mmCIF file of C-alpha atoms in Angstrom:
data_model
loop_
_atom_site.group_PDB
_atom_site.id
_atom_site.type_symbol
_atom_site.label_atom_id
_atom_site.label_comp_id
_atom_site.label_asym_id
_atom_site.label_seq_id
_atom_site.Cartn_x
_atom_site.Cartn_y
_atom_site.Cartn_z
ATOM 1 C CA UNK A 255 -16.265 0.237 -2.285
ATOM 2 C CA UNK A 256 -17.757 3.629 -1.876
ATOM 3 C CA UNK A 257 -15.731 6.668 -2.884
ATOM 4 C CA UNK A 258 -15.934 8.351 0.554
ATOM 5 C CA UNK A 259 -14.035 5.485 2.039
ATOM 6 C CA UNK A 260 -10.985 6.409 -0.008
ATOM 7 C CA UNK A 261 -10.339 9.983 1.206
ATOM 8 C CA UNK A 262 -6.609 10.055 0.754
ATOM 9 C CA UNK A 263 -5.898 12.356 3.689
ATOM 10 C CA UNK A 264 -4.652 15.729 2.129
ATOM 11 C CA UNK A 265 -4.591 14.256 -1.495
ATOM 12 C CA UNK A 266 -6.551 16.664 -3.513
ATOM 13 C CA UNK A 267 -4.885 14.207 -5.948
ATOM 14 C CA UNK A 268 -4.308 14.423 -9.722
ATOM 15 C CA UNK A 269 -0.976 13.801 -11.213
ATOM 16 C CA UNK A 270 0.902 15.014 -14.272
ATOM 17 C CA UNK A 271 4.089 13.694 -15.747
ATOM 18 C CA UNK A 272 6.382 14.720 -18.575
ATOM 19 C CA UNK A 273 7.833 12.109 -20.829
ATOM 20 C CA UNK A 274 9.899 12.271 -24.065
ATOM 21 C CA UNK A 275 7.346 10.595 -26.243
ATOM 22 C CA UNK A 276 7.949 8.669 -29.346
ATOM 23 C CA UNK A 277 5.303 7.474 -31.897
ATOM 24 C CA UNK A 278 4.419 3.856 -32.046
ATOM 25 C CA UNK A 279 1.938 1.438 -33.578
ATOM 26 C CA UNK A 280 -0.755 0.085 -31.250
ATOM 27 C CA UNK A 281 -2.964 -2.741 -32.623
ATOM 28 C CA UNK A 282 -5.698 -1.780 -30.051
ATOM 29 C CA UNK A 283 -6.154 1.791 -31.297
ATOM 30 C CA UNK A 284 -7.599 3.282 -34.503
ATOM 31 C CA UNK A 285 -7.164 6.809 -36.094
ATOM 32 C CA UNK A 286 -10.473 8.646 -36.713
ATOM 33 C CA UNK A 287 -11.234 12.200 -38.031
ATOM 34 C CA UNK A 288 -10.903 14.979 -35.560
ATOM 35 C CA UNK A 289 -13.882 15.487 -33.120
ATOM 36 C CA UNK A 290 -14.711 15.984 -29.504
ATOM 37 C CA UNK A 291 -13.664 12.907 -27.524
ATOM 38 C CA UNK A 292 -14.002 11.534 -23.972
ATOM 39 C CA UNK A 293 -11.084 10.074 -22.116
ATOM 40 C CA UNK A 294 -11.807 7.852 -19.084
ATOM 41 C CA UNK A 295 -9.603 6.816 -16.215
ATOM 42 C CA UNK A 296 -10.793 3.882 -14.141
ATOM 43 C CA UNK A 297 -9.331 2.549 -10.929
ATOM 44 C CA UNK A 298 -9.453 -1.186 -11.339
ATOM 45 C CA UNK A 299 -7.608 -2.173 -8.090
ATOM 46 C CA UNK A 300 -9.218 -5.049 -6.199
ATOM 47 C CA UNK A 301 -8.437 -4.144 -2.550
ATOM 48 C CA UNK A 302 -6.966 -6.825 -0.387
ATOM 49 C CA UNK A 303 -6.857 -6.869 3.476
ATOM 50 C CA UNK A 304 -3.049 -6.606 3.994
ATOM 51 C CA UNK A 305 -0.400 -4.314 2.507
ATOM 52 C CA UNK A 306 2.414 -6.465 3.768
ATOM 53 C CA UNK A 307 2.763 -9.787 5.614
ATOM 54 C CA UNK A 308 5.307 -12.492 6.288
ATOM 55 C CA UNK A 309 6.745 -14.971 8.735
ATOM 56 C CA UNK A 310 9.547 -15.199 11.385
ATOM 57 C CA UNK A 311 11.629 -18.078 12.615
ATOM 58 C CA UNK A 312 13.998 -18.830 15.386
ATOM 59 C CA UNK A 313 17.641 -19.667 14.902
ATOM 60 C CA UNK A 314 18.247 -22.377 12.496
ATOM 61 C CA UNK A 315 14.890 -21.784 10.933
ATOM 62 C CA UNK A 316 12.763 -23.306 13.647
ATOM 63 C CA UNK A 317 11.461 -22.575 17.120
ATOM 64 C CA UNK A 318 12.490 -19.594 19.340
ATOM 65 C CA UNK A 319 13.906 -21.267 22.390
ATOM 66 C CA UNK A 320 14.250 -19.589 25.791
ATOM 67 C CA UNK A 321 17.113 -17.137 25.705
ATOM 68 C CA UNK A 322 16.958 -16.667 21.932
ATOM 69 C CA UNK A 323 15.431 -14.116 19.679
ATOM 70 C CA UNK A 324 13.808 -13.621 16.197
ATOM 71 C CA UNK A 325 13.353 -10.357 14.281
ATOM 72 C CA UNK A 326 11.736 -9.117 11.124
ATOM 73 C CA UNK A 327 11.183 -5.796 9.273
ATOM 74 C CA UNK A 328 8.029 -4.225 8.009
ATOM 75 C CA UNK A 329 6.653 -0.802 7.001
ATOM 76 C CA UNK A 330 3.756 1.239 8.341
ATOM 77 C CA UNK A 331 2.146 4.578 8.609
ATOM 78 C CA UNK A 332 0.670 6.180 11.663
ATOM 79 C CA UNK A 333 -2.858 4.672 11.148
ATOM 80 C CA UNK A 334 -1.555 1.126 10.919
ATOM 81 C CA UNK A 335 -0.654 -1.614 13.421
ATOM 82 C CA UNK A 336 1.176 -4.901 13.491
ATOM 83 C CA UNK A 337 -0.471 -8.192 14.180
ATOM 84 C CA UNK A 338 1.515 -11.340 14.768
ATOM 85 C CA UNK A 339 0.850 -14.790 16.237
ATOM 86 C CA UNK A 340 3.140 -17.537 17.698
ATOM 87 C CA UNK A 341 2.377 -20.703 19.689
ATOM 88 C CA UNK A 342 3.131 -20.980 23.335
ATOM 89 C CA UNK A 343 4.846 -24.304 22.671
ATOM 90 C CA UNK A 344 4.313 -25.880 26.160
ATOM 91 C CA UNK A 345 0.593 -25.845 25.836
ATOM 92 C CA UNK A 346 -2.288 -27.621 24.065
ATOM 93 C CA UNK A 347 -3.652 -24.575 22.220
ATOM 94 C CA UNK A 348 -2.309 -21.288 23.493
ATOM 95 C CA UNK A 349 -0.771 -18.537 21.371
ATOM 96 C CA UNK A 350 0.734 -15.052 21.778
ATOM 97 C CA UNK A 351 -0.767 -12.088 19.930
ATOM 98 C CA UNK A 352 -1.752 -8.586 20.756
ATOM 99 C CA UNK A 353 -5.125 -6.905 21.156
ATOM 100 C CA UNK A 354 -6.896 -6.029 17.831
ATOM 101 C CA UNK A 355 -6.026 -4.505 15.449
ATOM 102 C CA UNK A 356 -2.417 -5.108 16.440
ATOM 103 C CA UNK A 357 0.605 -3.541 18.155
ATOM 104 C CA UNK A 358 0.374 0.263 18.213
ATOM 105 C CA UNK A 359 3.237 1.787 16.269
ATOM 106 C CA UNK A 360 2.729 5.527 16.433
ATOM 107 C CA UNK A 361 1.560 7.876 19.172
ATOM 108 C CA UNK A 362 -1.276 10.327 18.830
ATOM 109 C CA UNK A 363 1.164 12.972 17.359
ATOM 110 C CA UNK A 364 2.208 10.541 14.621
ATOM 111 C CA UNK A 365 5.634 9.807 16.190
ATOM 112 C CA UNK A 366 6.983 6.236 15.934
ATOM 113 C CA UNK A 367 6.909 4.178 19.185
ATOM 114 C CA UNK A 368 10.233 2.445 19.783
ATOM 115 C CA UNK A 369 11.935 0.438 22.479
ATOM 116 C CA UNK A 370 10.121 -2.072 24.709
ATOM 117 C CA UNK A 371 6.571 -2.662 23.776
ATOM 118 C CA UNK A 372 6.225 -5.927 25.570
ATOM 119 C CA UNK A 373 3.119 -4.707 27.515
ATOM 120 C CA UNK A 374 1.117 -4.987 24.187
ATOM 121 C CA UNK A 375 1.444 -8.778 23.873
ATOM 122 C CA UNK A 376 -1.124 -11.118 25.398
ATOM 123 C CA UNK A 377 -1.549 -14.805 25.827
ATOM 124 C CA UNK A 378 -4.662 -16.403 24.345
ATOM 125 C CA UNK A 379 -6.407 -19.691 24.797
ATOM 126 C CA UNK A 380 -7.639 -20.897 21.381
ATOM 127 C CA UNK A 381 -10.556 -22.826 23.028
ATOM 128 C CA UNK A 382 -10.165 -25.928 20.793
ATOM 129 C CA UNK A 383 -8.386 -28.218 23.324
ATOM 130 C CA UNK A 384 -8.801 -28.947 26.998
ATOM 131 C CA UNK A 385 -5.815 -27.427 28.713
ATOM 132 C CA UNK A 386 -5.216 -30.611 30.842
ATOM 133 C CA UNK A 387 -6.333 -33.591 28.776
ATOM 134 C CA UNK A 388 -5.827 -32.140 25.380
ATOM 135 C CA UNK A 389 -9.222 -33.517 24.356
ATOM 136 C CA UNK A 390 -11.071 -31.420 21.692
ATOM 137 C CA UNK A 391 -13.368 -28.756 23.006
ATOM 138 C CA UNK A 392 -15.354 -25.880 21.439
ATOM 139 C CA UNK A 393 -14.937 -22.625 23.329
ATOM 140 C CA UNK A 394 -14.320 -19.036 22.244
ATOM 141 C CA UNK A 395 -10.879 -17.527 22.100
ATOM 142 C CA UNK A 396 -10.123 -15.862 25.386
ATOM 143 C CA UNK A 397 -7.088 -14.547 27.387
ATOM 144 C CA UNK A 398 -5.262 -17.064 29.540
ATOM 145 C CA UNK A 399 -5.860 -16.043 33.116
ATOM 146 C CA UNK A 400 -3.046 -15.787 35.692
ATOM 147 C CA UNK A 401 -0.157 -15.520 33.128
ATOM 148 C CA UNK A 402 1.494 -12.249 32.197
ATOM 149 C CA UNK A 403 2.632 -12.646 28.580
ATOM 150 C CA UNK A 404 5.187 -9.764 28.893
ATOM 151 C CA UNK A 405 7.191 -11.773 31.482
ATOM 152 C CA UNK A 406 7.672 -14.511 28.987
ATOM 153 C CA UNK A 407 8.263 -12.484 25.763
ATOM 154 C CA UNK A 408 10.067 -9.271 25.287
ATOM 155 C CA UNK A 409 9.165 -7.131 22.303
ATOM 156 C CA UNK A 410 11.525 -4.379 21.085
ATOM 157 C CA UNK A 411 10.720 -1.987 18.262
ATOM 158 C CA UNK A 412 13.284 0.024 16.273
ATOM 159 C CA UNK A 413 12.381 2.514 13.499
ATOM 160 C CA UNK A 414 13.946 4.071 10.477
ATOM 161 C CA UNK A 415 12.238 7.406 9.767
ATOM 162 C CA UNK A 416 13.589 7.736 6.225
ATOM 163 C CA UNK A 417 12.120 4.393 5.029
ATOM 164 C CA UNK A 418 9.289 4.284 7.625
ATOM 165 C CA UNK A 419 10.483 0.791 8.345
ATOM 166 C CA UNK A 420 10.245 -0.932 11.751
ATOM 167 C CA UNK A 421 12.270 -3.846 13.086
ATOM 168 C CA UNK A 422 10.549 -5.987 15.686
ATOM 169 C CA UNK A 423 12.750 -8.268 17.828
ATOM 170 C CA UNK A 424 11.010 -10.996 19.767
ATOM 171 C CA UNK A 425 12.993 -12.473 22.584
ATOM 172 C CA UNK A 426 11.974 -15.567 24.642
ATOM 173 C CA UNK A 427 12.415 -14.516 28.273
ATOM 174 C CA UNK A 428 10.476 -17.484 29.688
ATOM 175 C CA UNK A 429 13.548 -19.430 30.796
ATOM 176 C CA UNK A 430 13.641 -20.227 34.558
ATOM 177 C CA UNK A 431 9.971 -19.073 35.022
ATOM 178 C CA UNK A 432 7.015 -21.287 35.956
ATOM 179 C CA UNK A 433 5.811 -20.874 32.348
ATOM 180 C CA UNK A 434 9.089 -21.768 30.465
ATOM 181 C CA UNK A 435 8.204 -22.478 26.861
ATOM 182 C CA UNK A 436 9.533 -22.349 23.323
ATOM 183 C CA UNK A 437 7.755 -20.140 20.737
ATOM 184 C CA UNK A 438 6.826 -21.516 17.344
ATOM 185 C CA UNK A 439 7.632 -19.958 14.001
ATOM 186 C CA UNK A 440 5.220 -17.055 13.627
ATOM 187 C CA UNK A 441 3.182 -15.007 11.144
ATOM 188 C CA UNK A 442 2.664 -11.268 10.882
ATOM 189 C CA UNK A 443 0.693 -8.703 8.828
ATOM 190 C CA UNK A 444 -0.003 -4.960 8.408
ATOM 191 C CA UNK A 445 -3.542 -4.134 7.354
ATOM 192 C CA UNK A 446 -4.147 -1.952 4.352
ATOM 193 C CA UNK A 447 -5.386 1.587 5.147
ATOM 194 C CA UNK A 448 -7.645 3.483 2.703
ATOM 195 C CA UNK A 449 -7.467 6.978 4.053
ATOM 196 C CA UNK A 450 -10.168 6.667 6.723
ATOM 197 C CA UNK A 451 -9.936 3.057 8.132
ATOM 198 C CA UNK A 452 -8.057 -0.231 8.114
ATOM 199 C CA UNK A 453 -9.474 -2.825 5.647
ATOM 200 C CA UNK A 454 -9.159 -5.443 8.334
ATOM 201 C CA UNK A 455 -9.384 -4.241 11.904
ATOM 202 C CA UNK A 456 -9.469 -7.766 13.304
ATOM 203 C CA UNK A 457 -6.636 -9.726 11.637
ATOM 204 C CA UNK A 458 -5.986 -13.335 12.407
ATOM 205 C CA UNK A 459 -8.775 -13.878 15.027
ATOM 206 C CA UNK A 460 -11.619 -12.282 16.883
ATOM 207 C CA UNK A 461 -11.493 -12.432 20.775
ATOM 208 C CA UNK A 462 -14.536 -13.974 22.433
ATOM 209 C CA UNK A 463 -15.466 -15.732 19.166
ATOM 210 C CA UNK A 464 -14.754 -19.175 17.847
ATOM 211 C CA UNK A 465 -11.390 -19.799 16.243
ATOM 212 C CA UNK A 466 -10.479 -20.503 12.602
ATOM 213 C CA UNK A 467 -8.324 -23.133 10.913
ATOM 214 C CA UNK A 468 -5.372 -20.806 10.518
ATOM 215 C CA UNK A 469 -4.917 -19.745 14.126
ATOM 216 C CA UNK A 470 -5.992 -23.179 15.306
ATOM 217 C CA UNK A 471 -2.923 -24.815 13.519
ATOM 218 C CA UNK A 472 -0.596 -22.191 15.073
ATOM 219 C CA UNK A 473 -2.056 -22.630 18.592
ATOM 220 C CA UNK A 474 -2.094 -26.409 18.514
ATOM 221 C CA UNK A 475 0.842 -27.382 16.412
ATOM 222 C CA UNK A 476 2.898 -24.221 15.791
ATOM 223 C CA UNK A 477 2.199 -24.676 12.106
ATOM 224 C CA UNK A 478 1.939 -21.401 10.192
ATOM 225 C CA UNK A 479 1.351 -22.929 6.755
ATOM 226 C CA UNK A 480 -2.300 -22.252 6.464
ATOM 227 C CA UNK A 481 -1.953 -18.738 7.922
ATOM 228 C CA UNK A 482 0.823 -17.855 5.523
ATOM 229 C CA UNK A 483 -1.151 -19.137 2.526
ATOM 230 C CA UNK A 484 -4.179 -17.076 3.574
ATOM 231 C CA UNK A 485 -2.058 -13.965 4.167
ATOM 232 C CA UNK A 486 -0.266 -14.256 0.880
ATOM 233 C CA UNK A 487 -3.630 -14.522 -0.955
ATOM 234 C CA UNK A 488 -4.868 -11.471 0.822
ATOM 235 C CA UNK A 489 -1.864 -9.167 0.621
ATOM 236 C CA UNK A 490 -1.202 -6.616 -2.095
ATOM 237 C CA UNK A 491 -0.344 -2.956 -2.458
ATOM 238 C CA UNK A 492 -3.425 -0.872 -3.487
ATOM 239 C CA UNK A 493 -3.959 2.779 -4.160
ATOM 240 C CA UNK A 494 -6.394 5.492 -4.928
ATOM 241 C CA UNK A 495 -5.765 7.758 -7.932
ATOM 242 C CA UNK A 496 -6.029 11.484 -8.250
ATOM 243 C CA UNK A 497 -8.218 13.410 -10.675
ATOM 244 C CA UNK A 498 -6.422 12.983 -13.986
ATOM 245 C CA UNK A 499 -4.931 15.872 -15.983
ATOM 246 C CA UNK A 500 -5.111 15.750 -19.796
ATOM 247 C CA UNK A 501 -3.078 17.973 -22.085
ATOM 248 C CA UNK A 502 -3.660 18.529 -25.806
ATOM 249 C CA UNK A 503 -0.542 19.757 -27.513
ATOM 250 C CA UNK A 504 1.486 19.957 -30.695
ATOM 251 C CA UNK A 505 5.020 18.981 -31.543
ATOM 252 C CA UNK A 506 7.219 16.122 -30.334
ATOM 253 C CA UNK A 507 7.917 17.180 -26.713
ATOM 254 C CA UNK A 508 5.514 16.137 -24.038
ATOM 255 C CA UNK A 509 4.788 19.237 -22.031
ATOM 256 C CA UNK A 510 4.174 17.441 -18.666
ATOM 257 C CA UNK A 511 7.554 15.876 -17.980
ATOM 258 C CA UNK A 512 10.822 14.792 -19.569
ATOM 259 C CA UNK A 513 12.113 11.374 -18.702
ATOM 260 C CA UNK A 514 15.656 11.394 -17.404
ATOM 261 C CA UNK A 515 15.521 15.039 -16.395
ATOM 262 C CA UNK A 516 15.002 16.762 -13.054
ATOM 263 C CA UNK A 517 11.550 18.099 -12.254
ATOM 264 C CA UNK A 518 11.245 21.437 -13.994
ATOM 265 C CA UNK A 519 9.622 23.125 -11.008
ATOM 266 C CA UNK A 520 6.386 23.863 -12.761
ATOM 267 C CA UNK A 521 4.098 21.999 -10.476
ATOM 268 C CA UNK A 522 4.835 18.255 -10.997
ATOM 269 C CA UNK A 523 6.288 18.023 -7.507
ATOM 270 C CA UNK A 524 3.085 19.283 -5.899
ATOM 271 C CA UNK A 525 1.020 16.890 -8.005
ATOM 272 C CA UNK A 526 3.185 13.858 -7.352
ATOM 273 C CA UNK A 527 3.578 14.415 -3.660
ATOM 274 C CA UNK A 528 0.213 15.930 -2.519
ATOM 275 C CA UNK A 529 -2.089 15.802 -5.470
ATOM 276 C CA UNK A 530 -2.253 19.580 -5.908
ATOM 277 C CA UNK A 531 -2.886 20.138 -9.573
ATOM 278 C CA UNK A 532 -3.015 23.921 -9.619
ATOM 279 C CA UNK A 533 0.503 24.911 -10.245
ATOM 280 C CA UNK A 534 1.124 22.376 -13.039
ATOM 281 C CA UNK A 535 -2.252 23.158 -14.639
ATOM 282 C CA UNK A 536 -1.442 26.873 -14.785
ATOM 283 C CA UNK A 537 2.070 26.308 -16.051
ATOM 284 C CA UNK A 538 0.828 24.125 -18.856
ATOM 285 C CA UNK A 539 -1.736 26.589 -20.011
ATOM 286 C CA UNK A 540 0.949 29.119 -20.511
ATOM 287 C CA UNK A 541 2.996 27.035 -22.910
ATOM 288 C CA UNK A 542 2.788 27.977 -26.643
ATOM 289 C CA UNK A 543 2.493 24.331 -27.812
ATOM 290 C CA UNK A 544 -0.420 23.523 -25.419
ATOM 291 C CA UNK A 545 -3.874 23.865 -26.983
ATOM 292 C CA UNK A 546 -5.954 22.731 -23.988
ATOM 293 C CA UNK A 547 -5.679 21.444 -20.477
ATOM 294 C CA UNK A 548 -8.444 19.363 -18.924
ATOM 295 C CA UNK A 549 -9.052 17.733 -15.562
ATOM 296 C CA UNK A 550 -11.050 14.442 -15.160
ATOM 297 C CA UNK A 551 -12.707 14.314 -11.685
ATOM 298 C CA UNK A 552 -12.622 16.507 -8.653
ATOM 299 C CA UNK A 553 -11.923 14.029 -5.922
ATOM 300 C CA UNK A 554 -9.754 10.915 -5.255
ATOM 301 C CA UNK A 555 -10.584 7.996 -7.496
ATOM 302 C CA UNK A 556 -11.291 4.937 -5.352
ATOM 303 C CA UNK A 557 -11.001 1.372 -6.432
ATOM 304 C CA UNK A 558 -14.005 0.422 -8.565
ATOM 305 C CA UNK A 559 -14.795 4.089 -9.644
ATOM 306 C CA UNK A 560 -13.829 6.129 -12.570
ATOM 307 C CA UNK A 561 -13.565 9.735 -13.806
ATOM 308 C CA UNK A 562 -13.724 11.222 -17.406
ATOM 309 C CA UNK A 563 -13.430 14.456 -19.353
ATOM 310 C CA UNK A 564 -14.084 15.570 -22.888
ATOM 311 C CA UNK A 565 -11.425 17.364 -24.844
ATOM 312 C CA UNK A 566 -11.210 19.189 -28.235
ATOM 313 C CA UNK A 567 -8.449 18.623 -30.721
ATOM 314 C CA UNK A 568 -7.450 19.157 -34.408
ATOM 315 C CA UNK A 569 -5.719 16.816 -36.835
ATOM 316 C CA UNK A 570 -2.040 16.413 -35.904
ATOM 317 C CA UNK A 571 -2.600 17.085 -32.165
ATOM 318 C CA UNK A 572 -1.340 14.797 -29.416
ATOM 319 C CA UNK A 573 -2.458 14.169 -25.950
ATOM 320 C CA UNK A 574 -0.638 13.402 -22.641
ATOM 321 C CA UNK A 575 -2.189 12.554 -19.296
ATOM 322 C CA UNK A 576 -1.177 12.064 -15.730
ATOM 323 C CA UNK A 577 -2.739 10.838 -12.486
ATOM 324 C CA UNK A 578 -1.219 10.321 -9.046
ATOM 325 C CA UNK A 579 -0.469 6.933 -7.530
ATOM 326 C CA UNK A 580 -2.096 8.215 -4.415
ATOM 327 C CA UNK A 581 -0.524 5.906 -1.805
ATOM 328 C CA UNK A 582 3.023 6.938 -2.610
ATOM 329 C CA UNK A 583 5.513 9.694 -1.861
ATOM 330 C CA UNK A 584 5.931 11.127 -5.395
ATOM 331 C CA UNK A 585 4.732 8.750 -7.983
ATOM 332 C CA UNK A 586 2.420 9.252 -10.971
ATOM 333 C CA UNK A 587 1.039 7.371 -13.991
ATOM 334 C CA UNK A 588 1.441 8.817 -17.475
ATOM 335 C CA UNK A 589 1.613 7.696 -21.015
ATOM 336 C CA UNK A 590 5.122 6.666 -21.980
ATOM 337 C CA UNK A 591 4.661 6.928 -25.771
ATOM 338 C CA UNK A 592 2.998 9.689 -27.662
ATOM 339 C CA UNK A 593 -0.744 9.370 -28.438
ATOM 340 C CA UNK A 594 -2.502 10.983 -31.330
ATOM 341 C CA UNK A 595 -5.444 13.031 -30.132
ATOM 342 C CA UNK A 596 -7.435 11.325 -32.900
ATOM 343 C CA UNK A 597 -6.990 7.912 -31.305
ATOM 344 C CA UNK A 598 -9.812 5.862 -30.003
ATOM 345 C CA UNK A 599 -9.711 2.765 -27.855
ATOM 346 C CA UNK A 600 -7.904 1.353 -24.860
ATOM 347 C CA UNK A 601 -4.539 3.078 -24.369
ATOM 348 C CA UNK A 602 -3.596 1.463 -21.030
ATOM 349 C CA UNK A 603 -0.715 -0.271 -22.553
ATOM 350 C CA UNK A 604 0.925 3.136 -23.245
ATOM 351 C CA UNK A 605 0.790 3.891 -19.482
ATOM 352 C CA UNK A 606 3.715 3.537 -17.057
ATOM 353 C CA UNK A 607 4.371 4.335 -13.385
ATOM 354 C CA UNK A 608 6.892 7.081 -12.838
ATOM 355 C CA UNK A 609 8.870 8.491 -9.876
ATOM 356 C CA UNK A 610 9.127 12.346 -10.014
ATOM 357 C CA UNK A 611 12.395 12.218 -8.086
ATOM 358 C CA UNK A 612 11.280 14.859 -5.577
ATOM 359 C CA UNK A 613 10.660 12.772 -2.496
ATOM 360 C CA UNK A 614 12.256 9.851 -0.866
ATOM 361 C CA UNK A 615 10.144 6.720 -1.630
ATOM 362 C CA UNK A 616 8.698 4.434 1.011
ATOM 363 C CA UNK A 617 6.649 1.290 0.875
ATOM 364 C CA UNK A 618 3.401 2.215 -1.031
ATOM 365 C CA UNK A 619 0.491 2.566 1.457
ATOM 366 C CA UNK A 620 2.677 2.070 4.398
ATOM 367 C CA UNK A 621 5.010 5.154 4.562
ATOM 368 C CA UNK A 622 4.568 7.701 7.305
ATOM 369 C CA UNK A 623 5.751 10.597 5.092
ATOM 370 C CA UNK A 624 3.069 9.838 2.418
ATOM 371 C CA UNK A 625 0.101 12.182 2.082
ATOM 372 C CA UNK A 626 -2.166 9.224 2.775
ATOM 373 C CA UNK A 627 -1.031 9.553 6.386
ATOM 374 C CA UNK A 628 -0.879 13.321 6.391
ATOM 375 C CA UNK A 629 2.909 13.348 5.908
ATOM 376 C CA UNK A 630 5.284 15.240 3.783
ATOM 377 C CA UNK A 631 7.949 13.447 1.751
ATOM 378 C CA UNK A 632 11.488 13.963 2.591
ATOM 379 C CA UNK A 633 13.145 15.865 -0.188
ATOM 380 C CA UNK A 634 15.373 14.471 -2.755
ATOM 381 C CA UNK A 635 16.665 15.616 -6.220
ATOM 382 C CA UNK A 636 16.709 12.828 -8.737
ATOM 383 C CA UNK A 637 15.753 12.665 -12.429
ATOM 384 C CA UNK A 638 12.269 11.508 -13.418
ATOM 385 C CA UNK A 639 12.349 7.751 -13.999
ATOM 386 C CA UNK A 640 10.237 4.688 -14.122
ATOM 387 C CA UNK A 641 9.422 3.048 -10.862
ATOM 388 C CA UNK A 642 11.426 -0.209 -10.532
ATOM 389 C CA UNK A 643 10.794 -3.349 -8.717
ATOM 390 C CA UNK A 644 11.929 -2.409 -5.248
ATOM 391 C CA UNK A 645 8.329 -2.890 -4.058
ATOM 392 C CA UNK A 646 5.853 -5.541 -5.175
ATOM 393 C CA UNK A 647 3.626 -3.146 -7.093
ATOM 394 C CA UNK A 648 0.773 -4.628 -9.217
ATOM 395 C CA UNK A 649 0.995 -4.245 -12.991
ATOM 396 C CA UNK A 650 -0.313 -1.031 -14.359
ATOM 397 C CA UNK A 651 -3.272 -2.949 -16.043
ATOM 398 C CA UNK A 652 -4.302 -4.154 -12.598
ATOM 399 C CA UNK A 653 -4.530 -0.516 -11.150
ATOM 400 C CA UNK A 654 -5.537 1.731 -14.033
ATOM 401 C CA UNK A 655 -7.547 1.521 -17.257
ATOM 402 C CA UNK A 656 -7.497 4.418 -19.758
ATOM 403 C CA UNK A 657 -9.792 4.601 -22.792
ATOM 404 C CA UNK A 658 -10.607 7.245 -25.338
ATOM 405 C CA UNK A 659 -13.926 7.306 -27.137
#
């Protein structure tokens, strides 16, 4: 994936963090005499189509009968849309879904759309069965003529601005109409956004093209098994990284951050929220125990790309580094344990993901207050801590590789 695809909105990205570091033995590293060295930061993310996906069921875990509803929650930023599909049960191969790339969730000003969005749902003919006889046929997916989907299905959106989380409620309003029908269990997904475009702008199906096994099973049998399997395999949080800041220092205290303490107001907030390295870089240069501050890269680091910088050190020096988890509100990667500046080798295992505690977190890559979407995190004041398991974040080794040579 080319670097220019991953312009992280306003992210000038680069992140620094400050930990209380303790020495440790690492079988993957070796001590060498002091000399100029190169530290490399590589984004090893393998991007997948969807940032979040799931299913919805009717009452009792089955169909959505006339007069009943189903609802589910999902997160999104202003560039993203919601796609879902469910069978029109009283048919041979019809299904409900929106236009591509999905239901519009934000207006042109970036404000969440709430309330009745039923006008965005359409009824589609999968083209795989004759509508009368049920015999197999081979036609392209097309809208069903003469049936207004919004008269059969009501869609209502609610939105929580703090979490950037939507709730979609689907109500079967077909009862008593000429097209009364149950709805099957359904599948939904939100496409990953890389800073300039959606990774999948035509999820589930392509209008005026032949169908696929996943949407065929939904439209013919109301069976979402294949679709959920495919979505699960293609859903994962991804991120760009910022240019990485590297500090050579002496003593036992990491000058970037201190775990369990509030942000010191020296620039970590700006780095972790917006990728602005300047304040923290200047603050570090002024510290008596800092011998050098270096920056690897000058632009966001997209998956499959890397940045590096050389640094100078003397015996007894240590290094610390930090790079922003770009698709977050205020997260950054940094080494948890102290690293001798004389070390060579892969030091990725020393790296952890941290929350600077300066902005309220949202689903990574799907939060409207993230810089990825041109937003500003809502303020909070918490101590710097490791990012927990609230969100299904890939392991550090599946996002970032750090080596010193």
